[in-house]
Amino acid sequence: MAGIAELLGIKEIKVSQVLDNLRAIFPICGGDGPVELCHTSLRDFLTTESRSECFFVSPSFHLYLFYRCSVAVGLGLGKPALYPLRHLKEHIEQFTRLPPSAQRLPHFPETLDALYSHILAKAQNLPHFSGIISTIAFLFNPFPTPGIAELLGVTASQVADVLDCLREVFDSPRRWSDEAGTLSDTSCNILTKFMGLLALALENEFQPVGWVHKTFQSLGFPKLAAIAKDLTFNLDQEQVARLQNHLRRIETAIRAKVSL
């Protein structure tokens, strides 16, 4: 329920008040687990207007879910942010399959055009916004961020700044791939290099100085590298235990993925 509340931008008590009276058809696993349908026939009923009448759930609501997913991605919400990162495109694809007469909501965003304009407006004041968006729109083949930067004669960080604001509509190396539970190749490469540099720093000195700066510099983020230049990395026993636990989780997850 908490995830639904955060995704929709409402209080959890509002979700609870609705679902408490509907547990017969919307069971909640474990009391605080995911909310499910009692049977797939319920979805069929809700999405068939001639059957559900006043309870009809219009397929155009996919557009609103896409909008709320974009908000969750921008805010970096916990579990709700994982859902849109995995299913963002599915909602927009479901919406675009509808006939034009059904592609309208009684509230914002009323149309797909209104939603796209709303998302693009978030980055329109950033340097080189127009050139970056125009280039991506007219390229015959997808280009990586450094390639777009080189083509336009701007820095990679300027391109990344624009794309980072528009993760809902543009795939970029900073975001999760569409496949649930996996990372894009670029993201994996960045994480692998980051972990390798951390390992090297820890092997050479217990309190490595400047490793964060060197990491961001080598990954092509000059602004972050400049900020991190004077940072030190101090570890106490609690932090060591926490780091070791995270590494064990990573190792276990990787082994599980490889064995599939």
Short mmCIF file of C-alpha atoms in Angstrom, two decimals:
data_model
loop_
_atom_site.label_atom_id
_atom_site.label_comp_id
_atom_site.label_asym_id
_atom_site.label_seq_id
_atom_site.Cartn_x
_atom_site.Cartn_y
_atom_site.Cartn_z
CA MET A 1 0.00 0.00 0.00
CA ALA A 2 2.87 2.35 0.78
CA GLY A 3 4.26 1.81 -2.72
CA ILE A 4 0.90 2.57 -4.36
CA ALA A 5 0.54 5.72 -2.24
CA GLU A 6 3.99 7.02 -3.16
CA LEU A 7 3.51 6.17 -6.83
CA LEU A 8 0.21 8.08 -6.94
CA GLY A 9 1.43 10.90 -4.72
CA ILE A 10 -1.23 10.44 -2.04
CA LYS A 11 -1.23 9.49 1.66
CA GLU A 12 -1.05 5.81 2.53
CA ILE A 13 -4.14 6.13 4.73
CA LYS A 14 -6.18 7.05 1.64
CA VAL A 15 -5.13 3.82 -0.09
CA SER A 16 -5.81 1.85 3.08
CA GLN A 17 -9.32 3.30 3.47
CA VAL A 18 -10.24 2.13 -0.02
CA LEU A 19 -8.62 -1.32 0.11
CA ASP A 20 -9.73 -2.24 3.64
CA ASN A 21 -13.29 -2.65 2.36
CA LEU A 22 -12.19 -4.57 -0.75
CA ARG A 23 -9.89 -7.25 0.67
CA ALA A 24 -12.17 -9.97 -0.66
CA ILE A 25 -11.21 -9.04 -4.23
CA PHE A 26 -7.90 -7.20 -3.58
CA PRO A 27 -6.01 -9.46 -1.14
CA ILE A 28 -2.82 -8.09 0.42
CA CYS A 29 -0.06 -10.66 0.87
CA GLY A 30 1.28 -10.78 4.42
CA GLY A 31 -0.77 -7.82 5.55
CA ASP A 32 1.77 -5.31 4.22
CA GLY A 33 2.83 -7.09 1.03
CA PRO A 34 1.86 -6.38 -2.57
CA VAL A 35 -1.79 -5.79 -3.42
CA GLU A 36 -3.09 -8.39 -5.85
CA LEU A 37 -6.23 -9.21 -7.82
CA CYS A 38 -8.25 -12.14 -6.51
CA HIS A 39 -8.47 -13.45 -10.10
CA THR A 40 -7.67 -12.27 -13.63
CA SER A 41 -11.42 -12.14 -14.31
CA LEU A 42 -11.56 -9.07 -12.04
CA ARG A 43 -9.25 -7.18 -14.40
CA ASP A 44 -11.43 -8.25 -17.33
CA PHE A 45 -14.50 -6.95 -15.50
CA LEU A 46 -12.92 -3.61 -14.58
CA THR A 47 -11.60 -2.94 -18.10
CA THR A 48 -14.85 -3.86 -19.94
CA GLU A 49 -17.13 -0.83 -19.79
CA SER A 50 -20.29 -2.70 -20.73
CA ARG A 51 -19.83 -5.00 -17.72
CA SER A 52 -18.41 -2.73 -15.01
CA GLU A 53 -20.31 0.47 -15.97
CA CYS A 54 -19.55 3.01 -13.20
CA PHE A 55 -16.55 0.93 -12.02
CA PHE A 56 -14.97 0.97 -15.48
CA VAL A 57 -11.19 1.53 -15.49
CA SER A 58 -10.32 3.23 -18.77
CA PRO A 59 -7.19 1.96 -20.58
CA SER A 60 -6.26 5.62 -21.05
CA PHE A 61 -5.23 5.54 -17.36
CA HIS A 62 -1.96 4.04 -18.66
CA LEU A 63 -1.01 7.60 -19.60
CA TYR A 64 -1.53 8.80 -16.02
CA LEU A 65 0.51 5.86 -14.71
CA PHE A 66 3.28 6.80 -17.14
CA TYR A 67 3.17 10.35 -15.77
CA ARG A 68 3.28 9.19 -12.14
CA CYS A 69 6.12 6.80 -13.00
CA SER A 70 8.07 9.72 -14.48
CA VAL A 71 7.55 11.67 -11.24
CA ALA A 72 8.76 8.69 -9.18
CA VAL A 73 11.87 8.35 -11.35
CA GLY A 74 12.64 12.04 -10.89
CA LEU A 75 12.19 11.88 -7.11
CA GLY A 76 14.17 8.64 -6.82
CA LEU A 77 11.54 7.01 -4.62
CA GLY A 78 12.46 3.61 -3.16
CA LYS A 79 10.40 0.64 -4.36
CA PRO A 80 8.06 2.85 -6.40
CA ALA A 81 11.11 4.04 -8.39
CA LEU A 82 12.03 0.45 -9.28
CA TYR A 83 8.58 -0.20 -10.75
CA PRO A 84 8.63 2.72 -13.26
CA LEU A 85 12.22 2.00 -14.26
CA ARG A 86 11.11 -1.50 -15.24
CA HIS A 87 7.61 -0.81 -16.63
CA LEU A 88 7.69 2.81 -17.84
CA LYS A 89 7.67 1.90 -21.53
CA GLU A 90 4.99 -0.75 -21.10
CA HIS A 91 2.47 1.86 -19.93
CA ILE A 92 3.19 4.23 -22.82
CA GLU A 93 3.02 1.37 -25.34
CA GLN A 94 -0.33 0.24 -23.95
CA PHE A 95 -1.62 3.81 -24.24
CA THR A 96 -0.43 4.36 -27.83
CA ARG A 97 -2.23 1.18 -28.94
CA LEU A 98 -5.57 2.76 -28.06
CA PRO A 99 -7.67 4.36 -30.82
CA PRO A 100 -7.36 8.19 -30.91
CA SER A 101 -10.88 8.56 -29.56
CA ALA A 102 -9.85 6.76 -26.35
CA GLN A 103 -6.57 8.61 -25.83
CA ARG A 104 -7.76 11.33 -23.50
CA LEU A 105 -7.98 11.76 -19.74
CA PRO A 106 -10.29 14.09 -17.79
CA HIS A 107 -7.29 15.38 -15.83
CA PHE A 108 -3.60 16.13 -16.39
CA PRO A 109 -2.03 14.87 -18.52
CA GLU A 110 -5.04 15.03 -20.82
CA THR A 111 -3.05 13.91 -23.86
CA LEU A 112 0.31 12.36 -24.72
CA ASP A 113 1.41 15.69 -26.23
CA ALA A 114 0.73 17.44 -22.92
CA LEU A 115 2.80 14.85 -21.06
CA TYR A 116 5.77 15.04 -23.42
CA SER A 117 5.74 18.85 -23.20
CA HIS A 118 5.63 18.65 -19.41
CA ILE A 119 8.65 16.30 -19.26
CA LEU A 120 10.74 18.21 -21.82
CA ALA A 121 10.11 21.50 -20.01
CA LYS A 122 12.15 20.22 -17.05
CA ALA A 123 15.37 20.49 -19.07
CA GLN A 124 14.66 23.26 -21.57
CA ASN A 125 16.76 25.85 -19.71
CA LEU A 126 19.89 23.67 -19.57
CA PRO A 127 22.82 24.54 -21.90
CA HIS A 128 22.53 23.14 -25.44
CA PHE A 129 19.09 21.63 -24.74
CA SER A 130 17.70 22.37 -28.20
CA GLY A 131 20.76 21.03 -30.05
CA ILE A 132 20.93 17.85 -27.96
CA ILE A 133 17.21 17.03 -28.34
CA SER A 134 17.23 17.85 -32.06
CA THR A 135 20.26 15.64 -32.62
CA ILE A 136 18.73 12.66 -30.82
CA ALA A 137 15.45 13.12 -32.71
CA PHE A 138 17.08 13.07 -36.15
CA LEU A 139 19.96 10.61 -35.74
CA PHE A 140 19.64 7.58 -38.02
CA ASN A 141 21.26 5.35 -35.37
CA PRO A 142 21.43 5.73 -31.55
CA PHE A 143 24.60 7.50 -30.36
CA PRO A 144 26.29 7.19 -26.94
CA THR A 145 26.51 10.30 -24.79
CA PRO A 146 30.21 11.01 -25.65
CA GLY A 147 29.38 10.62 -29.36
CA ILE A 148 26.55 13.17 -29.17
CA ALA A 149 28.84 15.54 -27.26
CA GLU A 150 31.63 15.21 -29.83
CA LEU A 151 29.19 15.69 -32.71
CA LEU A 152 27.82 18.91 -31.18
CA GLY A 153 31.14 20.20 -29.85
CA VAL A 154 29.95 20.27 -26.24
CA THR A 155 31.05 18.37 -23.13
CA ALA A 156 29.75 14.90 -22.29
CA SER A 157 28.60 16.17 -18.89
CA GLN A 158 26.38 18.79 -20.57
CA VAL A 159 24.70 16.09 -22.65
CA ALA A 160 24.40 13.88 -19.56
CA ASP A 161 22.80 16.72 -17.56
CA VAL A 162 20.04 17.08 -20.16
CA LEU A 163 19.45 13.33 -20.50
CA ASP A 164 19.44 12.82 -16.75
CA CYS A 165 16.47 15.21 -16.49
CA LEU A 166 14.68 13.32 -19.24
CA ARG A 167 15.25 9.72 -18.19
CA GLU A 168 11.54 8.99 -18.64
CA VAL A 169 11.71 9.50 -22.42
CA PHE A 170 15.38 8.99 -23.31
CA ASP A 171 17.43 5.91 -22.48
CA SER A 172 20.86 6.90 -21.18
CA PRO A 173 23.77 5.18 -19.38
CA ARG A 174 22.69 6.58 -16.00
CA ARG A 175 19.44 4.66 -15.91
CA TRP A 176 18.35 1.05 -15.57
CA SER A 177 17.64 -0.92 -18.70
CA ASP A 178 14.11 -1.99 -19.58
CA GLU A 179 14.73 -5.62 -18.61
CA ALA A 180 13.68 -6.10 -15.01
CA GLY A 181 16.47 -6.83 -12.58
CA THR A 182 19.37 -6.09 -14.94
CA LEU A 183 21.63 -3.17 -15.77
CA SER A 184 22.56 -1.86 -19.21
CA ASP A 185 26.05 -2.76 -20.46
CA THR A 186 27.25 0.80 -19.92
CA SER A 187 26.00 0.87 -16.33
CA CYS A 188 27.64 -2.49 -15.62
CA ASN A 189 30.93 -1.23 -17.00
CA ILE A 190 30.78 1.89 -14.83
CA LEU A 191 29.94 -0.10 -11.70
CA THR A 192 32.67 -2.65 -12.44
CA LYS A 193 35.26 0.08 -12.88
CA PHE A 194 34.05 1.90 -9.77
CA MET A 195 34.34 -1.26 -7.65
CA GLY A 196 37.76 -2.01 -9.11
CA LEU A 197 39.08 1.42 -8.17
CA LEU A 198 37.63 1.07 -4.67
CA ALA A 199 39.36 -2.30 -4.28
CA LEU A 200 42.67 -0.80 -5.46
CA ALA A 201 42.35 2.09 -3.01
CA LEU A 202 41.60 -0.21 -0.08
CA GLU A 203 44.49 -2.52 -0.97
CA ASN A 204 47.02 0.31 -0.96
CA GLU A 205 46.01 2.30 2.11
CA PHE A 206 43.37 1.84 4.79
CA GLN A 207 42.25 5.46 4.49
CA PRO A 208 42.64 6.13 0.75
CA VAL A 209 42.82 9.83 -0.11
CA GLY A 210 41.33 11.07 -3.35
CA TRP A 211 40.04 7.74 -4.66
CA VAL A 212 36.56 9.22 -5.18
CA HIS A 213 38.08 12.06 -7.22
CA LYS A 214 40.10 9.63 -9.35
CA THR A 215 37.04 7.45 -9.90
CA PHE A 216 34.80 10.23 -11.21
CA GLN A 217 37.68 11.63 -13.27
CA SER A 218 38.33 8.29 -14.96
CA LEU A 219 34.62 7.78 -15.64
CA GLY A 220 34.35 11.13 -17.41
CA PHE A 221 32.53 13.25 -14.80
CA PRO A 222 34.83 16.29 -14.38
CA LYS A 223 32.38 18.33 -12.27
CA LEU A 224 31.91 15.52 -9.74
CA ALA A 225 35.65 14.87 -9.77
CA ALA A 226 36.33 18.50 -8.88
CA ILE A 227 33.86 18.37 -5.99
CA ALA A 228 35.33 15.11 -4.67
CA LYS A 229 38.97 16.18 -5.03
CA ASP A 230 39.56 16.80 -1.34
CA LEU A 231 37.35 14.03 0.04
CA THR A 232 38.85 11.24 2.12
CA PHE A 233 37.45 7.79 2.73
CA ASN A 234 37.50 6.83 6.40
CA LEU A 235 36.32 3.42 7.56
CA ASP A 236 35.29 2.33 11.02
CA GLN A 237 34.42 -1.24 12.00
CA GLU A 238 30.68 -0.74 11.49
CA GLN A 239 31.23 0.64 7.99
CA VAL A 240 33.60 -2.23 7.17
CA ALA A 241 30.93 -4.75 8.21
CA ARG A 242 28.29 -2.95 6.17
CA LEU A 243 30.52 -2.82 3.09
CA GLN A 244 31.38 -6.50 3.42
CA ASN A 245 27.69 -7.35 3.69
CA HIS A 246 26.90 -5.39 0.52
CA LEU A 247 29.73 -7.13 -1.34
CA ARG A 248 28.45 -10.54 -0.26
CA ARG A 249 24.99 -9.62 -1.52
CA ILE A 250 26.48 -8.51 -4.85
CA GLU A 251 28.45 -11.75 -5.16
CA THR A 252 25.38 -13.86 -4.34
CA ALA A 253 23.21 -11.98 -6.83
CA ILE A 254 25.81 -12.24 -9.60
CA ARG A 255 26.22 -15.95 -9.05
CA ALA A 256 22.45 -16.41 -9.18
CA LYS A 257 22.22 -14.47 -12.44
CA VAL A 258 25.08 -16.41 -14.06
CA SER A 259 23.53 -19.75 -13.09
CA LEU A 260 20.20 -18.91 -14.79
#
